Amino acid sequence: MTKVLITGGAGFIGSNFVFHMLENHPDYELVVVDLLTYAGNLETLKDVLDRPNVHFYKADIADREAIFELFENERPDTVVNFAAESHVDRSIEDPGIFLRSNIIGTQTLMDACRKYGIGRYHQVSTDEVYGDLPLDRPDLFFTEETPLHTSSPYSASKASADLLVQAYHRTYGLPVTISRCSNNYGPYHFPEKLIPLIISRALADESLPVYGTGENVRDWLYVRDHCTAIDRIIHDGRVGEVYNIGGHNERTNLQVVKTVLKELGKPESLITFVKDRAGHDMRYAIDPAKMMRELGWEPTTTFDEGIKKTVKWYLENEEWWKNIISGDYQQYYEKMYANR
Ligand code: NAD
Ligand code: DAU
């Protein structure tokens, strides 16, 4: 039986990946590791935690002792590292924890892989490592060869980890792969991020904060399409390679907000333009040709379908996100948006 260690499995993409693996590889054993920070929610995994092939550990990936002990006991064949501090705005407020979790955490996991042996270490990186593209050059896309050029403490920490993974492959021969995906959306997305923030606030008829002019472009991918791509890479991807993941689905932030409002039947008058994010990246756009050519992957959910599914999920799972926004998150929102 293959044993896959999934870090950050109680977060947005990690939990969707746990569900994907249980549905598509029911014979695998999954070791889920998560520190359960503000972004990790065990409630998300409640229906699968008591399965005999799911083992959950609350642990910090940057805690060497805890991680080495876990490897000693579990001896995974494959590691997929989702665990990270993931919100750009938080990294602007307080970069320190991003360096610890995203960089030292990655190093710690790879050191454990070196000590105990591993079939594959997969690093979930991001398209933000490439920096941004200008709005007036729609012909430009990020390819795997685009130089890394970061903007925020978050993206700098992810790029550092990405480079470290490449260094461990070249120096120590660690069997690694790296994926760099565009913006995800879908169920279990934490309501500090644009799409779930808009859904939850619009449902309460609250103002919708759009940074700057709302012209910034993001390239959106339904979360389950990201999961199928990572599944392909860990099984058939070439060791030492980087794979871009995306579906050519660029939208301005204003277009995204208006699409969500239309789906909810809420008025555009809720939109409020607020102070821009410092260092705000203008445009992300992934060229996913390598994934399609080498691994035969392509996304299956269009943006219109994905938004419909997502809005439906948030309507049917109010308890999940209302629990989040009624707690510490309330103070977060007041602090982060007070001076915008
Ligand atoms: P998330 O914030 O929803 O989840 C992160 C999870 O990691 C949480 O469960 C948190 O508790 C856990 N975690 C944080 N620090 C930890 C630590 N030190 N030890 C153990 N667990 C820890 O983030 P997400 O949006 O699901 O992103 C997952 C990964 O995918 C991240 O590495 C992110 O950089 C990358 N990524 C995200 C997107 C996106 O659009 N969300 C796109 C491309 C890549
Ligand atoms: O591209 C991949 C990245 O996508 C991931 O690596 C990050 O982990 C993930 O958080 C996401 O980063 P973004 O900064 O693009 O996502 P966010 O949802 O924070 O913002 C999306 C866009 O919407 C961005 O241009 C900023 C804008 N925005 C965001 C918020 C929270 C607003 O206009 N208003 C808001 O309140």
Short mmCIF file of C-alpha atoms and ligand atoms in Angstrom, two decimals:
data_model
loop_
_atom_site.label_atom_id
_atom_site.label_comp_id
_atom_site.label_asym_id
_atom_site.label_seq_id
_atom_site.Cartn_x
_atom_site.Cartn_y
_atom_site.Cartn_z
CA MET A 1 0.00 0.00 0.00
CA THR A 2 1.27 3.45 -0.90
CA LYS A 3 1.54 5.86 2.00
CA VAL A 4 1.18 9.56 1.17
CA LEU A 5 2.01 12.22 3.74
CA ILE A 6 -0.09 15.34 3.09
CA THR A 7 0.90 18.48 5.01
CA GLY A 8 -1.58 21.36 5.40
CA GLY A 9 -4.38 18.83 4.92
CA ALA A 10 -6.81 20.78 7.11
CA GLY A 11 -6.51 23.89 4.92
CA PHE A 12 -8.30 24.81 1.70
CA ILE A 13 -6.41 22.98 -1.04
CA GLY A 14 -4.90 20.32 1.24
CA SER A 15 -8.35 19.14 2.42
CA ASN A 16 -9.67 19.04 -1.13
CA PHE A 17 -6.60 16.97 -2.02
CA VAL A 18 -7.33 14.55 0.86
CA PHE A 19 -10.87 14.09 -0.51
CA HIS A 20 -9.53 13.67 -4.05
CA MET A 21 -7.06 10.99 -2.96
CA LEU A 22 -9.66 9.07 -0.93
CA GLU A 23 -12.02 9.07 -3.92
CA ASN A 24 -9.40 8.18 -6.53
CA HIS A 25 -6.93 6.00 -4.59
CA PRO A 26 -9.02 4.31 -1.89
CA ASP A 27 -6.26 1.74 -1.34
CA TYR A 28 -3.69 4.37 -0.30
CA GLU A 29 -2.87 5.26 3.28
CA LEU A 30 -2.94 9.01 4.00
CA VAL A 31 -0.94 10.62 6.78
CA VAL A 32 -2.33 14.13 7.25
CA VAL A 33 -0.18 16.65 9.12
CA ASP A 34 -1.42 20.11 10.05
CA LEU A 35 -0.56 22.63 12.75
CA LEU A 36 -4.20 23.82 12.79
CA THR A 37 -3.31 27.50 12.57
CA TYR A 38 -6.17 29.99 12.12
CA ALA A 39 -6.46 28.63 8.54
CA GLY A 40 -6.59 24.94 9.45
CA ASN A 41 -9.95 23.50 10.40
CA LEU A 42 -10.38 19.94 11.60
CA GLU A 43 -14.12 20.33 11.08
CA THR A 44 -13.39 20.19 7.34
CA LEU A 45 -12.01 16.65 7.68
CA LYS A 46 -14.63 15.39 10.16
CA ASP A 47 -16.20 12.87 7.75
CA VAL A 48 -12.92 11.14 6.92
CA LEU A 49 -10.88 11.29 10.11
CA ASP A 50 -12.05 7.95 11.47
CA ARG A 51 -11.29 6.00 8.30
CA PRO A 52 -8.70 3.29 8.91
CA ASN A 53 -6.49 4.60 6.09
CA VAL A 54 -6.39 8.21 7.38
CA HIS A 55 -3.99 9.17 10.19
CA PHE A 56 -4.08 12.76 11.43
CA TYR A 57 -1.24 14.47 13.32
CA LYS A 58 -1.34 18.00 14.70
CA ALA A 59 2.26 19.10 14.15
CA ASP A 60 4.37 22.03 12.97
CA ILE A 61 6.36 21.17 9.83
CA ALA A 62 9.13 23.44 11.13
CA ASP A 63 9.40 21.43 14.37
CA ARG A 64 12.34 19.12 13.61
CA GLU A 65 11.85 16.78 16.52
CA ALA A 66 8.13 16.28 15.86
CA ILE A 67 8.61 15.78 12.12
CA PHE A 68 11.51 13.33 12.47
CA GLU A 69 9.54 11.30 15.02
CA LEU A 70 6.56 11.24 12.67
CA PHE A 71 8.72 9.97 9.79
CA GLU A 72 10.30 7.38 12.09
CA ASN A 73 6.82 6.04 12.90
CA GLU A 74 5.02 6.43 9.58
CA ARG A 75 7.74 6.04 6.87
CA PRO A 76 5.75 7.64 4.03
CA ASP A 77 6.54 6.81 0.36
CA THR A 78 5.45 10.22 -0.92
CA VAL A 79 5.22 13.69 0.63
CA VAL A 80 2.98 16.44 -0.75
CA ASN A 81 3.71 19.72 1.03
CA PHE A 82 0.75 22.11 1.08
CA ALA A 83 1.42 23.47 4.58
CA ALA A 84 2.17 27.18 4.48
CA GLU A 85 1.09 30.59 5.59
CA SER A 86 -0.80 31.54 2.45
CA HIS A 87 -2.32 35.03 2.69
CA VAL A 88 -0.43 37.91 1.04
CA ASP A 89 -2.08 40.62 3.20
CA ARG A 90 -1.04 38.87 6.42
CA SER A 91 2.54 38.58 5.12
CA ILE A 92 2.62 42.35 4.59
CA GLU A 93 1.52 42.88 8.21
CA ASP A 94 3.88 40.31 9.76
CA PRO A 95 6.39 38.41 7.57
CA GLY A 96 8.16 36.39 10.31
CA ILE A 97 5.86 33.38 10.52
CA PHE A 98 5.91 33.10 6.70
CA LEU A 99 9.66 32.54 6.77
CA ARG A 100 9.41 29.92 9.49
CA SER A 101 6.52 27.85 8.14
CA ASN A 102 7.17 28.25 4.42
CA ILE A 103 10.98 28.06 4.31
CA ILE A 104 12.18 26.30 7.47
CA GLY A 105 9.14 23.99 7.30
CA THR A 106 10.09 22.92 3.77
CA GLN A 107 13.72 22.38 4.79
CA THR A 108 12.68 20.30 7.82
CA LEU A 109 10.44 18.05 5.73
CA MET A 110 13.15 17.51 3.14
CA ASP A 111 15.76 16.75 5.81
CA ALA A 112 13.42 14.09 7.20
CA CYS A 113 13.00 12.71 3.66
CA ARG A 114 16.77 12.51 3.30
CA LYS A 115 17.17 10.71 6.60
CA TYR A 116 14.35 8.20 6.25
CA GLY A 117 14.22 7.89 2.44
CA ILE A 118 11.37 8.93 0.15
CA GLY A 119 10.00 7.94 -3.27
CA ARG A 120 8.84 11.45 -4.07
CA TYR A 121 8.81 14.85 -2.36
CA HIS A 122 6.31 17.19 -4.02
CA GLN A 123 6.38 20.92 -3.27
CA VAL A 124 3.19 22.89 -3.79
CA SER A 125 4.63 26.20 -4.93
CA THR A 126 2.68 29.06 -6.54
CA ASP A 127 2.58 31.24 -9.66
CA GLU A 128 3.33 34.20 -7.37
CA VAL A 129 7.02 33.21 -7.45
CA TYR A 130 7.15 34.70 -10.96
CA GLY A 131 6.07 38.18 -9.79
CA ASP A 132 3.58 39.83 -12.11
CA LEU A 133 2.95 40.64 -15.77
CA PRO A 134 1.94 44.03 -17.21
CA LEU A 135 -1.73 44.55 -18.09
CA ASP A 136 -0.88 45.85 -21.58
CA ARG A 137 0.92 42.66 -22.68
CA PRO A 138 -1.81 39.99 -22.91
CA ASP A 139 0.56 37.96 -25.11
CA LEU A 140 2.87 37.24 -22.11
CA PHE A 141 2.43 34.18 -19.84
CA PHE A 142 4.45 32.57 -17.05
CA THR A 143 6.30 29.49 -18.30
CA GLU A 144 8.43 27.20 -16.14
CA GLU A 145 11.48 29.14 -17.46
CA THR A 146 10.22 32.58 -16.40
CA PRO A 147 12.72 33.94 -13.84
CA LEU A 148 11.56 34.06 -10.23
CA HIS A 149 10.89 37.68 -9.27
CA THR A 150 8.81 38.13 -6.16
CA SER A 151 6.79 41.01 -4.73
CA SER A 152 5.43 40.22 -1.24
CA PRO A 153 6.99 38.58 1.81
CA TYR A 154 4.61 35.66 1.10
CA SER A 155 5.80 35.16 -2.48
CA ALA A 156 9.44 35.66 -1.43
CA SER A 157 9.06 32.91 1.18
CA LYS A 158 7.44 30.57 -1.37
CA ALA A 159 10.20 31.31 -3.91
CA SER A 160 12.85 30.62 -1.25
CA ALA A 161 11.26 27.25 -0.52
CA ASP A 162 10.95 26.50 -4.24
CA LEU A 163 14.69 27.20 -4.76
CA LEU A 164 15.60 25.13 -1.72
CA VAL A 165 13.68 22.17 -3.15
CA GLN A 166 15.64 22.50 -6.41
CA ALA A 167 18.88 22.71 -4.40
CA TYR A 168 18.07 19.51 -2.46
CA HIS A 169 17.46 17.73 -5.76
CA ARG A 170 20.71 18.88 -7.34
CA THR A 171 22.91 18.60 -4.25
CA TYR A 172 21.51 15.54 -2.50
CA GLY A 173 19.62 13.83 -5.33
CA LEU A 174 16.30 14.12 -3.46
CA PRO A 175 13.53 12.93 -5.86
CA VAL A 176 11.47 16.10 -6.02
CA THR A 177 8.80 17.69 -8.19
CA ILE A 178 7.42 21.23 -7.94
CA SER A 179 4.09 22.65 -9.10
CA ARG A 180 3.30 26.34 -9.53
CA CYS A 181 -0.43 26.88 -9.73
CA SER A 182 -2.57 29.94 -10.34
CA ASN A 183 -5.36 31.21 -8.00
CA ASN A 184 -7.67 28.45 -6.72
CA TYR A 185 -11.30 28.77 -5.66
CA GLY A 186 -13.95 26.32 -4.44
CA PRO A 187 -15.28 24.68 -1.25
CA TYR A 188 -13.47 25.19 2.09
CA HIS A 189 -11.71 28.38 0.92
CA PHE A 190 -10.96 30.52 3.98
CA PRO A 191 -13.14 33.69 3.93
CA GLU A 192 -10.18 36.09 4.07
CA LYS A 193 -9.48 35.38 0.36
CA LEU A 194 -11.29 37.34 -2.37
CA ILE A 195 -14.01 34.95 -3.60
CA PRO A 196 -15.24 33.54 -0.25
CA LEU A 197 -14.90 37.00 1.33
CA ILE A 198 -17.20 38.43 -1.35
CA ILE A 199 -19.70 35.58 -1.00
CA SER A 200 -19.91 35.80 2.80
CA ARG A 201 -20.12 39.60 2.92
CA ALA A 202 -22.58 39.91 0.02
CA LEU A 203 -24.90 37.40 1.72
CA ALA A 204 -24.95 39.72 4.74
CA ASP A 205 -25.44 42.79 2.47
CA GLU A 206 -22.10 44.19 3.67
CA SER A 207 -19.75 46.37 1.60
CA LEU A 208 -17.33 44.50 -0.67
CA PRO A 209 -13.77 45.88 -0.46
CA VAL A 210 -12.09 45.92 -3.88
CA TYR A 211 -8.46 47.00 -3.75
CA GLY A 212 -7.39 49.93 -5.96
CA THR A 213 -9.37 50.07 -9.18
CA GLY A 214 -10.18 46.36 -9.35
CA GLU A 215 -8.27 46.02 -12.64
CA ASN A 216 -5.72 43.51 -11.34
CA VAL A 217 -5.97 40.19 -13.14
CA ARG A 218 -5.86 36.72 -11.60
CA ASP A 219 -5.99 33.36 -13.44
CA TRP A 220 -8.62 31.25 -11.64
CA LEU A 221 -8.69 27.45 -11.37
CA TYR A 222 -11.29 25.29 -9.63
CA VAL A 223 -9.55 23.62 -6.67
CA ARG A 224 -10.35 20.04 -7.72
CA ASP A 225 -8.58 20.64 -11.06
CA HIS A 226 -5.46 21.61 -9.08
CA CYS A 227 -5.80 18.33 -7.13
CA THR A 228 -5.99 16.18 -10.29
CA ALA A 229 -2.90 17.95 -11.62
CA ILE A 230 -0.88 17.19 -8.47
CA ASP A 231 -2.10 13.57 -8.58
CA ARG A 232 -0.71 13.31 -12.15
CA ILE A 233 2.60 14.88 -11.16
CA ILE A 234 3.28 12.63 -8.16
CA HIS A 235 2.51 9.54 -10.24
CA ASP A 236 3.89 10.38 -13.69
CA GLY A 237 5.82 13.65 -13.41
CA ARG A 238 9.55 13.61 -14.09
CA VAL A 239 11.80 13.91 -11.06
CA GLY A 240 13.51 17.30 -10.77
CA GLU A 241 10.89 19.03 -12.93
CA VAL A 242 8.70 22.08 -12.36
CA TYR A 243 5.11 22.04 -13.68
CA ASN A 244 2.91 25.11 -14.12
CA ILE A 245 -0.79 24.50 -13.42
CA GLY A 246 -3.54 26.76 -14.77
CA GLY A 247 -6.47 26.86 -17.15
CA HIS A 248 -6.18 30.13 -19.13
CA ASN A 249 -8.95 31.70 -17.13
CA GLU A 250 -7.98 35.32 -16.56
CA ARG A 251 -10.42 37.74 -14.97
CA THR A 252 -10.08 41.20 -13.45
CA ASN A 253 -11.02 41.33 -9.78
CA LEU A 254 -13.98 43.52 -10.68
CA GLN A 255 -15.23 40.90 -13.18
CA VAL A 256 -14.91 38.20 -10.51
CA VAL A 257 -16.83 40.24 -7.93
CA LYS A 258 -19.59 41.07 -10.44
CA THR A 259 -19.90 37.39 -11.48
CA VAL A 260 -20.32 36.35 -7.84
CA LEU A 261 -22.88 39.11 -7.20
CA LYS A 262 -24.89 38.03 -10.25
CA GLU A 263 -24.89 34.43 -9.06
CA LEU A 264 -26.09 35.55 -5.62
CA GLY A 265 -28.65 38.01 -7.01
CA LYS A 266 -27.05 40.85 -5.02
CA PRO A 267 -26.56 44.47 -6.25
CA GLU A 268 -23.26 45.86 -7.57
CA SER A 269 -23.82 48.88 -5.32
CA LEU A 270 -22.24 46.79 -2.52
CA ILE A 271 -18.83 47.21 -4.23
CA THR A 272 -16.55 49.68 -2.41
CA PHE A 273 -13.16 50.65 -3.79
CA VAL A 274 -10.60 50.75 -0.96
CA LYS A 275 -6.89 51.54 -0.58
CA ASP A 276 -4.72 49.28 -2.72
CA ARG A 277 -2.59 46.39 -1.39
CA ALA A 278 1.08 47.46 -1.00
CA GLY A 279 3.17 46.08 -3.89
CA HIS A 280 0.00 44.68 -5.49
CA ASP A 281 0.81 42.33 -8.40
CA MET A 282 -0.99 43.45 -11.58
CA ARG A 283 -1.53 40.26 -13.56
CA TYR A 284 -0.91 36.53 -13.20
CA ALA A 285 -1.28 34.27 -16.25
CA ILE A 286 -0.04 30.68 -16.41
CA ASP A 287 1.07 28.83 -19.52
CA PRO A 288 0.10 25.23 -18.61
CA ALA A 289 1.32 23.68 -21.91
CA LYS A 290 3.89 21.40 -20.21
CA MET A 291 1.26 19.78 -17.94
CA MET A 292 -0.98 19.18 -20.93
CA ARG A 293 1.78 17.93 -23.23
CA GLU A 294 3.69 15.69 -20.80
CA LEU A 295 0.97 14.53 -18.43
CA GLY A 296 -2.19 14.86 -20.53
CA TRP A 297 -3.80 17.00 -17.82
CA GLU A 298 -6.39 19.63 -18.47
CA PRO A 299 -8.93 21.37 -16.26
CA THR A 300 -12.51 20.08 -16.44
CA THR A 301 -14.45 22.85 -14.65
CA THR A 302 -15.19 26.12 -16.45
CA PHE A 303 -15.24 29.34 -14.42
CA ASP A 304 -19.03 29.68 -14.78
CA GLU A 305 -19.62 26.11 -13.53
CA GLY A 306 -17.01 26.50 -10.81
CA ILE A 307 -18.52 29.72 -9.47
CA LYS A 308 -22.00 28.16 -9.48
CA LYS A 309 -20.71 25.12 -7.56
CA THR A 310 -18.78 27.33 -5.14
CA VAL A 311 -21.68 29.68 -4.40
CA LYS A 312 -23.97 26.65 -3.92
CA TRP A 313 -21.44 25.11 -1.50
CA TYR A 314 -21.23 28.31 0.59
CA LEU A 315 -25.03 28.55 0.69
CA GLU A 316 -25.35 24.92 1.81
CA ASN A 317 -22.48 25.07 4.32
CA GLU A 318 -23.16 28.33 6.14
CA GLU A 319 -22.23 26.78 9.47
CA TRP A 320 -18.68 26.03 8.28
CA TRP A 321 -17.86 29.64 7.36
CA LYS A 322 -20.09 31.37 9.90
CA ASN A 323 -18.14 29.62 12.66
CA ILE A 324 -14.97 31.07 11.19
CA ILE A 325 -16.14 34.64 10.71
CA SER A 326 -17.77 34.84 14.11
CA GLY A 327 -14.48 34.13 15.95
CA ASP A 328 -11.05 35.78 15.83
CA TYR A 329 -11.59 36.53 12.17
CA GLN A 330 -13.94 39.36 13.14
CA GLN A 331 -11.01 41.20 14.75
CA TYR A 332 -8.80 40.40 11.77
CA TYR A 333 -11.26 42.03 9.38
CA GLU A 334 -11.61 45.15 11.52
CA LYS A 335 -7.82 45.51 11.86
CA MET A 336 -6.92 44.82 8.21
CA TYR A 337 -9.64 46.93 6.61
CA ALA A 338 -9.90 49.78 9.14
CA ASN A 339 -7.52 52.15 7.32
CA ARG A 340 -8.37 51.22 3.75
P1 NAD B 1 -4.53 27.59 3.58
O1 NAD B 1 -4.01 28.78 4.32
O2 NAD B 1 -6.00 27.45 3.38
O3 NAD B 1 -4.03 26.25 4.29
C1 NAD B 1 -2.74 26.11 4.81
C2 NAD B 1 -2.76 24.97 5.82
O4 NAD B 1 -1.43 24.78 6.29
C3 NAD B 1 -3.64 25.24 7.04
O5 NAD B 1 -4.42 24.10 7.33
C4 NAD B 1 -2.63 25.52 8.17
O6 NAD B 1 -3.10 25.12 9.46
C5 NAD B 1 -1.46 24.66 7.72
N1 NAD B 1 -0.16 25.15 8.23
C6 NAD B 1 0.31 26.42 8.21
N2 NAD B 1 1.54 26.46 8.77
C7 NAD B 1 1.84 25.19 9.16
C8 NAD B 1 2.96 24.60 9.78
N3 NAD B 1 4.02 25.34 10.17
N4 NAD B 1 2.94 23.26 10.02
C9 NAD B 1 1.86 22.50 9.66
N5 NAD B 1 0.77 23.02 9.07
C10 NAD B 1 0.76 24.35 8.82
O7 NAD B 1 -3.76 27.61 2.20
P2 NAD B 1 -4.19 27.04 0.77
O8 NAD B 1 -4.82 28.13 0.00
O9 NAD B 1 -4.87 25.74 0.94
O10 NAD B 1 -2.74 26.79 0.13
C11 NAD B 1 -2.08 25.54 0.28
C12 NAD B 1 -0.76 25.59 -0.44
O11 NAD B 1 -0.97 25.87 -1.83
C13 NAD B 1 0.18 26.70 0.06
O12 NAD B 1 1.48 26.17 0.05
C14 NAD B 1 0.04 27.81 -0.97
O13 NAD B 1 1.23 28.56 -1.06
C15 NAD B 1 -0.20 26.99 -2.23
N6 NAD B 1 -0.98 27.64 -3.30
C16 NAD B 1 -2.19 28.21 -3.01
C17 NAD B 1 -2.95 28.76 -4.05
C18 NAD B 1 -4.30 29.37 -3.78
O14 NAD B 1 -4.87 30.00 -4.67
N7 NAD B 1 -4.88 29.23 -2.59
C19 NAD B 1 -2.47 28.72 -5.36
C20 NAD B 1 -1.20 28.14 -5.61
C21 NAD B 1 -0.48 27.60 -4.57
O1 DAU B 2 -1.78 32.96 -7.39
C1 DAU B 2 -1.74 32.05 -6.36
C2 DAU B 2 -1.95 32.74 -5.04
O2 DAU B 2 -3.31 33.15 -5.01
C3 DAU B 2 -1.62 31.85 -3.85
O3 DAU B 2 -0.24 31.58 -3.87
C4 DAU B 2 -2.00 32.54 -2.53
O4 DAU B 2 -1.80 31.65 -1.46
C5 DAU B 2 -3.47 32.90 -2.60
O5 DAU B 2 -3.87 33.59 -1.42
C6 DAU B 2 -3.76 33.77 -3.83
O6 DAU B 2 -3.13 35.08 -3.69
P1 DAU B 2 -3.89 36.43 -4.12
O7 DAU B 2 -3.27 37.56 -3.41
O8 DAU B 2 -4.00 36.52 -5.59
O9 DAU B 2 -5.37 36.09 -3.53
P2 DAU B 2 -6.43 36.99 -2.72
O10 DAU B 2 -7.70 36.20 -2.67
O11 DAU B 2 -5.88 37.52 -1.46
O12 DAU B 2 -6.66 38.22 -3.69
C7 DAU B 2 -7.09 38.04 -5.05
C8 DAU B 2 -7.13 39.42 -5.70
O13 DAU B 2 -8.20 40.17 -5.10
C9 DAU B 2 -5.87 40.23 -5.48
O14 DAU B 2 -5.62 41.01 -6.65
C10 DAU B 2 -6.21 41.16 -4.32
C11 DAU B 2 -7.71 41.38 -4.49
N1 DAU B 2 -8.48 41.57 -3.24
C12 DAU B 2 -8.32 40.67 -2.23
C13 DAU B 2 -9.01 40.80 -1.03
C14 DAU B 2 -8.81 39.83 0.09
C15 DAU B 2 -9.39 42.63 -3.12
O15 DAU B 2 -9.56 43.43 -4.07
N2 DAU B 2 -10.08 42.75 -1.96
C16 DAU B 2 -9.92 41.91 -0.89
O16 DAU B 2 -10.58 42.13 0.17
#
